[in-house]
N, CA, C and O atoms as a GROMACS GRO file, in nm:
protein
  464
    1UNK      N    1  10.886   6.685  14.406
    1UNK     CA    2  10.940   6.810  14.357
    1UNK      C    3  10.908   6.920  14.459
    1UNK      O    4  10.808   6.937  14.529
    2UNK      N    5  11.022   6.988  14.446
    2UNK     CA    6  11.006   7.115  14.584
    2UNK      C    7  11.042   7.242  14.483
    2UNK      O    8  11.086   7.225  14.369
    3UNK      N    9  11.019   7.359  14.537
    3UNK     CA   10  11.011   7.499  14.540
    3UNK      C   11  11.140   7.515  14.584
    3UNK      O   12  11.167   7.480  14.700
    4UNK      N   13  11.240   7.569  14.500
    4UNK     CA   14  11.380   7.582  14.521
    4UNK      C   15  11.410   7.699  14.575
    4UNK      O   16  11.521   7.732  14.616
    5UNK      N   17  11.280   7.782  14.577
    5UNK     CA   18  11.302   7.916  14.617
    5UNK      C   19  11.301   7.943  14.782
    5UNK      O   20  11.367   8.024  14.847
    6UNK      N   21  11.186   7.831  14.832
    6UNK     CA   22  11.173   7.792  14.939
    6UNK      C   23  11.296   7.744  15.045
    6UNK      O   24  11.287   7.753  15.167
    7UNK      N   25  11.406   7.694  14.974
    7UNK     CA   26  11.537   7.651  15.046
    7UNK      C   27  11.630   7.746  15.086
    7UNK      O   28  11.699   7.815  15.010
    8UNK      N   29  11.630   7.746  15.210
    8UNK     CA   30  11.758   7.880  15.238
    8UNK      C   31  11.961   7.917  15.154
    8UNK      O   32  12.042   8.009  15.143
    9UNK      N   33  11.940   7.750  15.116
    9UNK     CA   34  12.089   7.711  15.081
    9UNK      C   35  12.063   7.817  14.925
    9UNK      O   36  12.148   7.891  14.876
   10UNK      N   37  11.896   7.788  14.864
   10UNK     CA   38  11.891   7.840  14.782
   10UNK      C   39  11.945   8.023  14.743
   10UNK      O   40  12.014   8.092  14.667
   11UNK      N   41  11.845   8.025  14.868
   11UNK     CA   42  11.880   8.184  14.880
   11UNK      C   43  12.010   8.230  14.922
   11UNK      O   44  12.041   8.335  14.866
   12UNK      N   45  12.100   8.183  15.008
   12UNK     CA   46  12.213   8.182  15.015
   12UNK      C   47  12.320   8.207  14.908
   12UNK      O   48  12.429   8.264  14.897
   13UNK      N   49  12.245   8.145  14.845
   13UNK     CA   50  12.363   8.078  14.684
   13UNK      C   51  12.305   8.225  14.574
   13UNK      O   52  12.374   8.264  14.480
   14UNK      N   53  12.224   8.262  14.596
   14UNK     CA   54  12.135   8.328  14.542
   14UNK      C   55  12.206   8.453  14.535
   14UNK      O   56  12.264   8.494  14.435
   15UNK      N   57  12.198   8.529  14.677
   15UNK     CA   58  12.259   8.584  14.741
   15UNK      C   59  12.425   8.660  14.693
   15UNK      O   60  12.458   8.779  14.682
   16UNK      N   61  12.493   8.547  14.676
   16UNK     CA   62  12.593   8.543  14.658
   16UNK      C   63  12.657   8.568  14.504
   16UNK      O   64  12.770   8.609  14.476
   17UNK      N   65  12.531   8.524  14.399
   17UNK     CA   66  12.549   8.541  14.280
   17UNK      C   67  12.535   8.738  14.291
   17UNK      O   68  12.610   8.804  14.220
   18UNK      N   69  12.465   8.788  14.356
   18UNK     CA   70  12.446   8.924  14.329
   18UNK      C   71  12.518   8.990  14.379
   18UNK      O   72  12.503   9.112  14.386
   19UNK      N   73  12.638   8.910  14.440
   19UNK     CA   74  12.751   8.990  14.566
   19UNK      C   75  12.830   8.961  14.427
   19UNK      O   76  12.857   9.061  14.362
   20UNK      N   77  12.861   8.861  14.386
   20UNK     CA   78  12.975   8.814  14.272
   20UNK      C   79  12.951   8.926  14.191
   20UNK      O   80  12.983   9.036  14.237
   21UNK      N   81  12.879   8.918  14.032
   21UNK     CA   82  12.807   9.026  13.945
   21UNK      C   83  12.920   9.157  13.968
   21UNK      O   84  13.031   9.195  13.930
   22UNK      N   85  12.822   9.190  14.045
   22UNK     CA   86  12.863   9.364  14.097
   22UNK      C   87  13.031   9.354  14.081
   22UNK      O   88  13.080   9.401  13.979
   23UNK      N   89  13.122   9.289  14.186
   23UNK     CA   90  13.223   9.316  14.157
   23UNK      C   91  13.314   9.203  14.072
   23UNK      O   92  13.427   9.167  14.107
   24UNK      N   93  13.255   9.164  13.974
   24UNK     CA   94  13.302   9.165  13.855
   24UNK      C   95  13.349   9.241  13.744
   24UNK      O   96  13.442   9.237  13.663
   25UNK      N   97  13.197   9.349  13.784
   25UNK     CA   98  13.198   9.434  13.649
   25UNK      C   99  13.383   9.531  13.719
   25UNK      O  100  13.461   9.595  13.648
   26UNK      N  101  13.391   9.514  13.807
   26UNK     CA  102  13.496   9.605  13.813
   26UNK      C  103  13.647   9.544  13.760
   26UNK      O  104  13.757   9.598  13.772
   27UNK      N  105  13.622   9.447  13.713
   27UNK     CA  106  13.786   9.369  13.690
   27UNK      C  107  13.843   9.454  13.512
   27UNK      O  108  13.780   9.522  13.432
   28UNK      N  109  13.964   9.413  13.515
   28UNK     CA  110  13.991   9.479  13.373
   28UNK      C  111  13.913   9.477  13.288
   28UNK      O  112  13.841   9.379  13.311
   29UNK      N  113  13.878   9.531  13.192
   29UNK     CA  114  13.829   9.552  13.061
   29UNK      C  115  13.868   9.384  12.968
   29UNK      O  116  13.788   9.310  12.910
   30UNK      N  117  14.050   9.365  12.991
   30UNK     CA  118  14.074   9.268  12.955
   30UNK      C  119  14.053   9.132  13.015
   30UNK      O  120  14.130   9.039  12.993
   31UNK      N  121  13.956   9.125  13.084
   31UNK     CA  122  13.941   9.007  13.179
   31UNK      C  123  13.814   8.966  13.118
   31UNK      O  124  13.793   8.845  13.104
   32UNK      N  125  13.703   9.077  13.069
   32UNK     CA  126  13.585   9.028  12.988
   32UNK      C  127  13.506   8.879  13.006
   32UNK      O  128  13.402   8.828  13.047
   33UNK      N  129  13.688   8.841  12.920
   33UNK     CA  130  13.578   8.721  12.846
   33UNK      C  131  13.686   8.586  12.931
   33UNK      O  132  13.731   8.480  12.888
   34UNK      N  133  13.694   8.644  13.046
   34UNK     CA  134  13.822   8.553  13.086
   34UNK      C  135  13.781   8.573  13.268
   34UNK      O  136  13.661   8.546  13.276
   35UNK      N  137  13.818   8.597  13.367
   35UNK     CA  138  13.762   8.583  13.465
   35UNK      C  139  13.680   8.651  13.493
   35UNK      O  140  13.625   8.619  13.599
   36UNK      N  141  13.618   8.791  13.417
   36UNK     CA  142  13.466   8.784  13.448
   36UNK      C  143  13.364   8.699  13.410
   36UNK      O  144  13.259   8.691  13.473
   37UNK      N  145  13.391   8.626  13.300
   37UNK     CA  146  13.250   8.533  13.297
   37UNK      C  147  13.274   8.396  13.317
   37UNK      O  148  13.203   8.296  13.306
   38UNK      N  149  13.402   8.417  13.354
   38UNK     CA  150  13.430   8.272  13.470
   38UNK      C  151  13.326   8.260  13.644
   38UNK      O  152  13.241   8.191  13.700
   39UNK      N  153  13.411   8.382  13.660
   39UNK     CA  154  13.302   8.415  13.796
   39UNK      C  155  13.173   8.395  13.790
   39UNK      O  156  13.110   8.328  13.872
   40UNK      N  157  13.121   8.457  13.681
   40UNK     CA  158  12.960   8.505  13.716
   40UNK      C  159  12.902   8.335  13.652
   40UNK      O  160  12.803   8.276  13.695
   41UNK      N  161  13.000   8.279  13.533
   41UNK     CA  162  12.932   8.113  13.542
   41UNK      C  163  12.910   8.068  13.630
   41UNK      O  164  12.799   8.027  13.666
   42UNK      N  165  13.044   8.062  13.710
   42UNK     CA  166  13.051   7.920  13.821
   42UNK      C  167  12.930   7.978  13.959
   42UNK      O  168  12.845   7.904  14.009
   43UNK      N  169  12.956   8.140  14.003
   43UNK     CA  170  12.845   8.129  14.066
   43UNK      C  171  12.735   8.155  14.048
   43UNK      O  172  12.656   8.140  14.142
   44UNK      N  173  12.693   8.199  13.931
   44UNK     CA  174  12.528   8.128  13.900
   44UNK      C  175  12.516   8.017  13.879
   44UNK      O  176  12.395   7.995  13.880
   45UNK      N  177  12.580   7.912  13.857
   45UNK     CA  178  12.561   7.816  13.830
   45UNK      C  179  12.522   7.688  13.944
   45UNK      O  180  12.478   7.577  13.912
   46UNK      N  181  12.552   7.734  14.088
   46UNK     CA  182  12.539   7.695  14.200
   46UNK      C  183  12.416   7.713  14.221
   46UNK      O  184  12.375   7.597  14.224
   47UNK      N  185  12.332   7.774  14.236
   47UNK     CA  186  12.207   7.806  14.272
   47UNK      C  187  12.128   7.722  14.178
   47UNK      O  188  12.040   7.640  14.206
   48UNK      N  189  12.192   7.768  14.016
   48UNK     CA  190  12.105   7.718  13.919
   48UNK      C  191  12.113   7.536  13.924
   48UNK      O  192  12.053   7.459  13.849
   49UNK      N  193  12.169   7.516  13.992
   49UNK     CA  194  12.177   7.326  13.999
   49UNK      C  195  12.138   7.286  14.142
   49UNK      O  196  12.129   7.171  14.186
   50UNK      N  197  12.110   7.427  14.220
   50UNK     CA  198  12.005   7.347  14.335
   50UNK      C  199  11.858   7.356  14.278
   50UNK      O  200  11.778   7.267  14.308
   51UNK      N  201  11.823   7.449  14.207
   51UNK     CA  202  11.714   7.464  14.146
   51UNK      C  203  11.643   7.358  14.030
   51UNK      O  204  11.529   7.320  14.002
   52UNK      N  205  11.793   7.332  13.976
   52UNK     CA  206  11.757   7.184  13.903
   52UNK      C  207  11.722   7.077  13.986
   52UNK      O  208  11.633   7.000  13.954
   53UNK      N  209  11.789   7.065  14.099
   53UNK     CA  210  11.760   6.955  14.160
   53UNK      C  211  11.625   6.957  14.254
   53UNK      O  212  11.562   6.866  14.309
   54UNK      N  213  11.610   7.074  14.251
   54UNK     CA  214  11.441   7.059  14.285
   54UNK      C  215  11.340   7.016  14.207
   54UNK      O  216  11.238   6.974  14.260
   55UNK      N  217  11.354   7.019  14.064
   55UNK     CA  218  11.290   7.003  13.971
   55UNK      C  219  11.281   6.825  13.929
   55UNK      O  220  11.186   6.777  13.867
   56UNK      N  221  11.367   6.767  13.964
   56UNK     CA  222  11.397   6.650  13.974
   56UNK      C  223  11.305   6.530  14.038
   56UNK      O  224  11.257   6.572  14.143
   57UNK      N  225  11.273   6.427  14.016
   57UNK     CA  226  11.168   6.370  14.051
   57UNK      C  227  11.212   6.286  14.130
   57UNK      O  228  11.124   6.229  14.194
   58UNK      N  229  11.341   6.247  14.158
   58UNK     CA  230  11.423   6.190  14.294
   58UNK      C  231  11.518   6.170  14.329
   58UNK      O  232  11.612   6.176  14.250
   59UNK      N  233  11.534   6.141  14.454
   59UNK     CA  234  11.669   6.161  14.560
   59UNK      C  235  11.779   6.179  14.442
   59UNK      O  236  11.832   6.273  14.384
   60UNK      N  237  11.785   6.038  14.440
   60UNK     CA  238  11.966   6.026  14.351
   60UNK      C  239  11.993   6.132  14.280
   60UNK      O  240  12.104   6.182  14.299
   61UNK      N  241  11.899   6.197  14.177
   61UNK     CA  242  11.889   6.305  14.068
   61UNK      C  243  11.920   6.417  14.153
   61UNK      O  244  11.993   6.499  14.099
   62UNK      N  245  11.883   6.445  14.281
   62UNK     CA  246  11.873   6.581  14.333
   62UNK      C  247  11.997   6.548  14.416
   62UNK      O  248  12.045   6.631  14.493
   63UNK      N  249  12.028   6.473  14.405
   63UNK     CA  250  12.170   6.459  14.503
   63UNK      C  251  12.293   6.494  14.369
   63UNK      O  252  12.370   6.590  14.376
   64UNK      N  253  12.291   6.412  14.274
   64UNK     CA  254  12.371   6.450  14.168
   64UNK      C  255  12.353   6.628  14.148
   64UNK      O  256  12.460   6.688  14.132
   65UNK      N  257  12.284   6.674  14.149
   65UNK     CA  258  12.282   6.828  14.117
   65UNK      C  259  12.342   6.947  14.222
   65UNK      O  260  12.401   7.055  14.211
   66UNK      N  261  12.296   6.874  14.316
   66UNK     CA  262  12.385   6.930  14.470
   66UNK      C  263  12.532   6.891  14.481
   66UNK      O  264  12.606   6.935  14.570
   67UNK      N  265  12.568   6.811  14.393
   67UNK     CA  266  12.721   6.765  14.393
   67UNK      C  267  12.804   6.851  14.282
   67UNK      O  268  12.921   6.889  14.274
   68UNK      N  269  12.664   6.866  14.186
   68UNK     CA  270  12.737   6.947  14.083
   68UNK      C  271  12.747   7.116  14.142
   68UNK      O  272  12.828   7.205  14.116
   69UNK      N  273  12.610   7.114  14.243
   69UNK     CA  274  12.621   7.258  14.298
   69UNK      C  275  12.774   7.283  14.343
   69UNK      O  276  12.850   7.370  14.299
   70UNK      N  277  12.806   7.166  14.459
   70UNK     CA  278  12.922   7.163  14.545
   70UNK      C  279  13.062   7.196  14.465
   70UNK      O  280  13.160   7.262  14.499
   71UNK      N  281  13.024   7.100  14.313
   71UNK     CA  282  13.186   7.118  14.241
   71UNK      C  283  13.181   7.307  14.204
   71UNK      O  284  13.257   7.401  14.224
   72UNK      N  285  13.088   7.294  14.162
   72UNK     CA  286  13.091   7.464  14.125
   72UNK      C  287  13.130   7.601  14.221
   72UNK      O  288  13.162   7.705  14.162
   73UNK      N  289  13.125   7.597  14.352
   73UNK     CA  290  13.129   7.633  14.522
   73UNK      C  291  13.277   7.614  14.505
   73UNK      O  292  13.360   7.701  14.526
   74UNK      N  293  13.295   7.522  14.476
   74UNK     CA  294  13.483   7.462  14.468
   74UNK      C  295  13.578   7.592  14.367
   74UNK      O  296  13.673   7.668  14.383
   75UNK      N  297  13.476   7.554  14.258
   75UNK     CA  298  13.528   7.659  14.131
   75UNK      C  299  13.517   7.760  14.152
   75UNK      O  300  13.606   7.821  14.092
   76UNK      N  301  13.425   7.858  14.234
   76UNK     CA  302  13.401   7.969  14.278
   76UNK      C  303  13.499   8.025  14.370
   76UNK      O  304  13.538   8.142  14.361
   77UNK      N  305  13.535   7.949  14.450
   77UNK     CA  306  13.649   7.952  14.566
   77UNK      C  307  13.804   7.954  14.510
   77UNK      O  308  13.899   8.018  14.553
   78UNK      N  309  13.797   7.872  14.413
   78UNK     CA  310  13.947   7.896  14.316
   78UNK      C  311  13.968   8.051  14.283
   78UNK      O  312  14.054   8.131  14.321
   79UNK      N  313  13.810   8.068  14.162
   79UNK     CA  314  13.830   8.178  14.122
   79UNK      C  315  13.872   8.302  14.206
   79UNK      O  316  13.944   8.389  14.156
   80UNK      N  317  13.831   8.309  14.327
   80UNK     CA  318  13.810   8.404  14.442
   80UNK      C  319  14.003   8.460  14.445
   80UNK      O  320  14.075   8.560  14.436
   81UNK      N  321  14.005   8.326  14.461
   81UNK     CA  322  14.156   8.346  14.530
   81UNK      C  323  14.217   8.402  14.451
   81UNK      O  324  14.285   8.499  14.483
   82UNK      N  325  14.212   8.346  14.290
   82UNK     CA  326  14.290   8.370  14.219
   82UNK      C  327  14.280   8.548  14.185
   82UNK      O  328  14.376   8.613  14.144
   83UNK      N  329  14.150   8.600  14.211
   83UNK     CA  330  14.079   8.736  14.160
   83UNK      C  331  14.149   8.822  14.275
   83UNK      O  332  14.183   8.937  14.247
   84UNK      N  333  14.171   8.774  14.400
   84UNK     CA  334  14.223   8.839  14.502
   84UNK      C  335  14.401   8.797  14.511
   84UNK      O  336  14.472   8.855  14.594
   85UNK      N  337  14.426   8.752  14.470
   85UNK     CA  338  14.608   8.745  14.454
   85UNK      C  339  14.668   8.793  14.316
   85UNK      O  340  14.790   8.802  14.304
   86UNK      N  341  14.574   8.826  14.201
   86UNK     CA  342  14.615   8.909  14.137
   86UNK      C  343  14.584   9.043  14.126
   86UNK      O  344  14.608   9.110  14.025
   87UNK      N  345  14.528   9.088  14.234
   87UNK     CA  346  14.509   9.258  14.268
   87UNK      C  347  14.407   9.285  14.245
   87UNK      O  348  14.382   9.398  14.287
   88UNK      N  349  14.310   9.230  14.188
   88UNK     CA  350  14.189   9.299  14.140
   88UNK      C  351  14.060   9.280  14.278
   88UNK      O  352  13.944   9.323  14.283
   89UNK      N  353  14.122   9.216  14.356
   89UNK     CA  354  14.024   9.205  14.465
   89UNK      C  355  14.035   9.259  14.548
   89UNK      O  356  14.156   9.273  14.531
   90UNK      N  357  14.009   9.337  14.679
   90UNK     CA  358  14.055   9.367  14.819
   90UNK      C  359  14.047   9.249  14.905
   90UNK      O  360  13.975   9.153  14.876
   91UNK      N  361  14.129   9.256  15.022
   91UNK     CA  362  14.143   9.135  15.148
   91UNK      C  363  14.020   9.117  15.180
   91UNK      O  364  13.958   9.011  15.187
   92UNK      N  365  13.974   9.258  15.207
   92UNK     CA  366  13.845   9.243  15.274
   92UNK      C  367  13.716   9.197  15.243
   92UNK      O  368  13.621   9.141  15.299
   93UNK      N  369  13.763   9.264  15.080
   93UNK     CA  370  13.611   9.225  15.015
   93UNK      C  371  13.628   9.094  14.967
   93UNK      O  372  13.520   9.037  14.960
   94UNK      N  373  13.743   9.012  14.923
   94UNK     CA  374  13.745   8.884  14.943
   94UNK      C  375  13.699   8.799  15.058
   94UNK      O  376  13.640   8.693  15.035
   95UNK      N  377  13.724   8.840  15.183
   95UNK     CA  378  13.700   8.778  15.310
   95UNK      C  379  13.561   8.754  15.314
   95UNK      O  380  13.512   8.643  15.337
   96UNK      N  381  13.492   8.860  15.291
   96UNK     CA  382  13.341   8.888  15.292
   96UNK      C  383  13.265   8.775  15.205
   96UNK      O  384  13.166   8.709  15.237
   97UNK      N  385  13.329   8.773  15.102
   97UNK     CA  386  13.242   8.658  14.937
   97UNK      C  387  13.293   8.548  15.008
   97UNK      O  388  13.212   8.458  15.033
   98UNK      N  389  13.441   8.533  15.057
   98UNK     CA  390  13.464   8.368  15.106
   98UNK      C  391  13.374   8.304  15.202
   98UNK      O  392  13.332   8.188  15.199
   99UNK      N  393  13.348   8.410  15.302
   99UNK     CA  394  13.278   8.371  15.391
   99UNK      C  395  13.113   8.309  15.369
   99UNK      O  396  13.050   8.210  15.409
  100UNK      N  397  13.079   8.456  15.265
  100UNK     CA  398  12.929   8.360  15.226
  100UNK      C  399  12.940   8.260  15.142
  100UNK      O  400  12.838   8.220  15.087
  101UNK      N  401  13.056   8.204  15.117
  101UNK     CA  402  13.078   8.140  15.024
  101UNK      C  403  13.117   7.999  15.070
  101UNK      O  404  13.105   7.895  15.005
  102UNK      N  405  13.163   8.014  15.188
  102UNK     CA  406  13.185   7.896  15.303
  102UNK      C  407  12.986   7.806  15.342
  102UNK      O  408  12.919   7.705  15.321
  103UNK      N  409  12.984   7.947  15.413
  103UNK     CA  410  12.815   7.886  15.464
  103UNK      C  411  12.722   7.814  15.321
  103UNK      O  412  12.651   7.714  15.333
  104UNK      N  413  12.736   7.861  15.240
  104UNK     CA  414  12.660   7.822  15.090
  104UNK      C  415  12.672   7.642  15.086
  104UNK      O  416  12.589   7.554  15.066
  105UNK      N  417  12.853   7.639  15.124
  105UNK     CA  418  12.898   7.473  15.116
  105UNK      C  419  12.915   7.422  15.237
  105UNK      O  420  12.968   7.311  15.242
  106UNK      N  421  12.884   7.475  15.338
  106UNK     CA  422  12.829   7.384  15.439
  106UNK      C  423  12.691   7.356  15.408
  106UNK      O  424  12.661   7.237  15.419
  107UNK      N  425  12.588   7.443  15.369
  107UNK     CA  426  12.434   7.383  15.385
  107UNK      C  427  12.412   7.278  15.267
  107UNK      O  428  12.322   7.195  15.257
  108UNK      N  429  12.529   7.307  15.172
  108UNK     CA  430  12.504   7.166  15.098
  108UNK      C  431  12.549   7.095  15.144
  108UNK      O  432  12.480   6.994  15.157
  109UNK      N  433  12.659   7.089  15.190
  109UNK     CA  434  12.703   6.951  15.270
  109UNK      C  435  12.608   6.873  15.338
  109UNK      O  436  12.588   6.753  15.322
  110UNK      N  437  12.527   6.980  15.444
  110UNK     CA  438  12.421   6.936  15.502
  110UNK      C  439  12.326   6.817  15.440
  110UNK      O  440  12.295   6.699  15.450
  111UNK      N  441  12.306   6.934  15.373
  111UNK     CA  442  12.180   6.873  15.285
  111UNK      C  443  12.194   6.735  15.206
  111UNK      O  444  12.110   6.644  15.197
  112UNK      N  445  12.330   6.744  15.149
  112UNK     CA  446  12.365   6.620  15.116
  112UNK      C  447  12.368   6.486  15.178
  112UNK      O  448  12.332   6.378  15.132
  113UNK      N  449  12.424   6.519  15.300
  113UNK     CA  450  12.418   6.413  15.456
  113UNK      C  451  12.260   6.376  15.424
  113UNK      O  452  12.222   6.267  15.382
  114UNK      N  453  12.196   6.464  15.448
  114UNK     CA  454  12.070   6.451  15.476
  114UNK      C  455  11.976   6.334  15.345
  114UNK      O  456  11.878   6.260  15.350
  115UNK      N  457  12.073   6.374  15.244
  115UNK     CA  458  11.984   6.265  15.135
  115UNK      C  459  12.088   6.152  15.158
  115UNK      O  460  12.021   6.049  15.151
  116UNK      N  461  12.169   6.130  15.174
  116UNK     CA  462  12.225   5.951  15.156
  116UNK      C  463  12.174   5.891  15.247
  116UNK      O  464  12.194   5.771  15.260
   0.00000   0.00000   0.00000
């Protein structure tokens, strides 16, 4: 068992949940309960399943949680697009979340390599 806090992918992912949040709160009123807490699931939920998988007592287990991190990175990236092609996003400030949002799923990738 490792210190999840200790992992950069962690903080990365981390990171990114507090970039998400913020401009959430700015989407419609009517989005509430519909792609704002779509967003703020899927990317807390990335961090929160590398953190599980630290907690985990081996490989296979912590590899399954990094996969679930990865599907969620996936879902995050949907949402993105979708938040930025229906107006509520800017180019830019989309560009910005994609990007940390890219590096987040490369270091799992990494990391993943690294456990099989």
């Amino acid at each position: 068992m490792q210190d999840f806090r200790s992992l950069r992918v962690w903080e990365k992912a981390h990171a990114l949940v507090m970039r998400v949040f913020p401009m959430s709160r700015r989407l419609p009123k009517d989005e509430l309960f519909g792609l704002q807490l779509t967003l703020r699931r899927v990317s807390a939920a990335i961090p929160m399943k590398i953190a599980e998988g630290c907690g985990r007592n081996n490989d296979p287990d912590f590899h399954k949680c990094l996969n679930a991190a990865m599907g969620n990175a996936a879902d995050l990236e949907d949402q993105l697009i979708l938040v930025r092609d229906l107006g509520y996003l800017p180019n830019d400030e989309y560009a910005a979340l994609n990007a940390e949002l890219v590096e987040v799923k490369k270091m799992l990738n990494v990391f993943l390599q690294r456990l099989s």
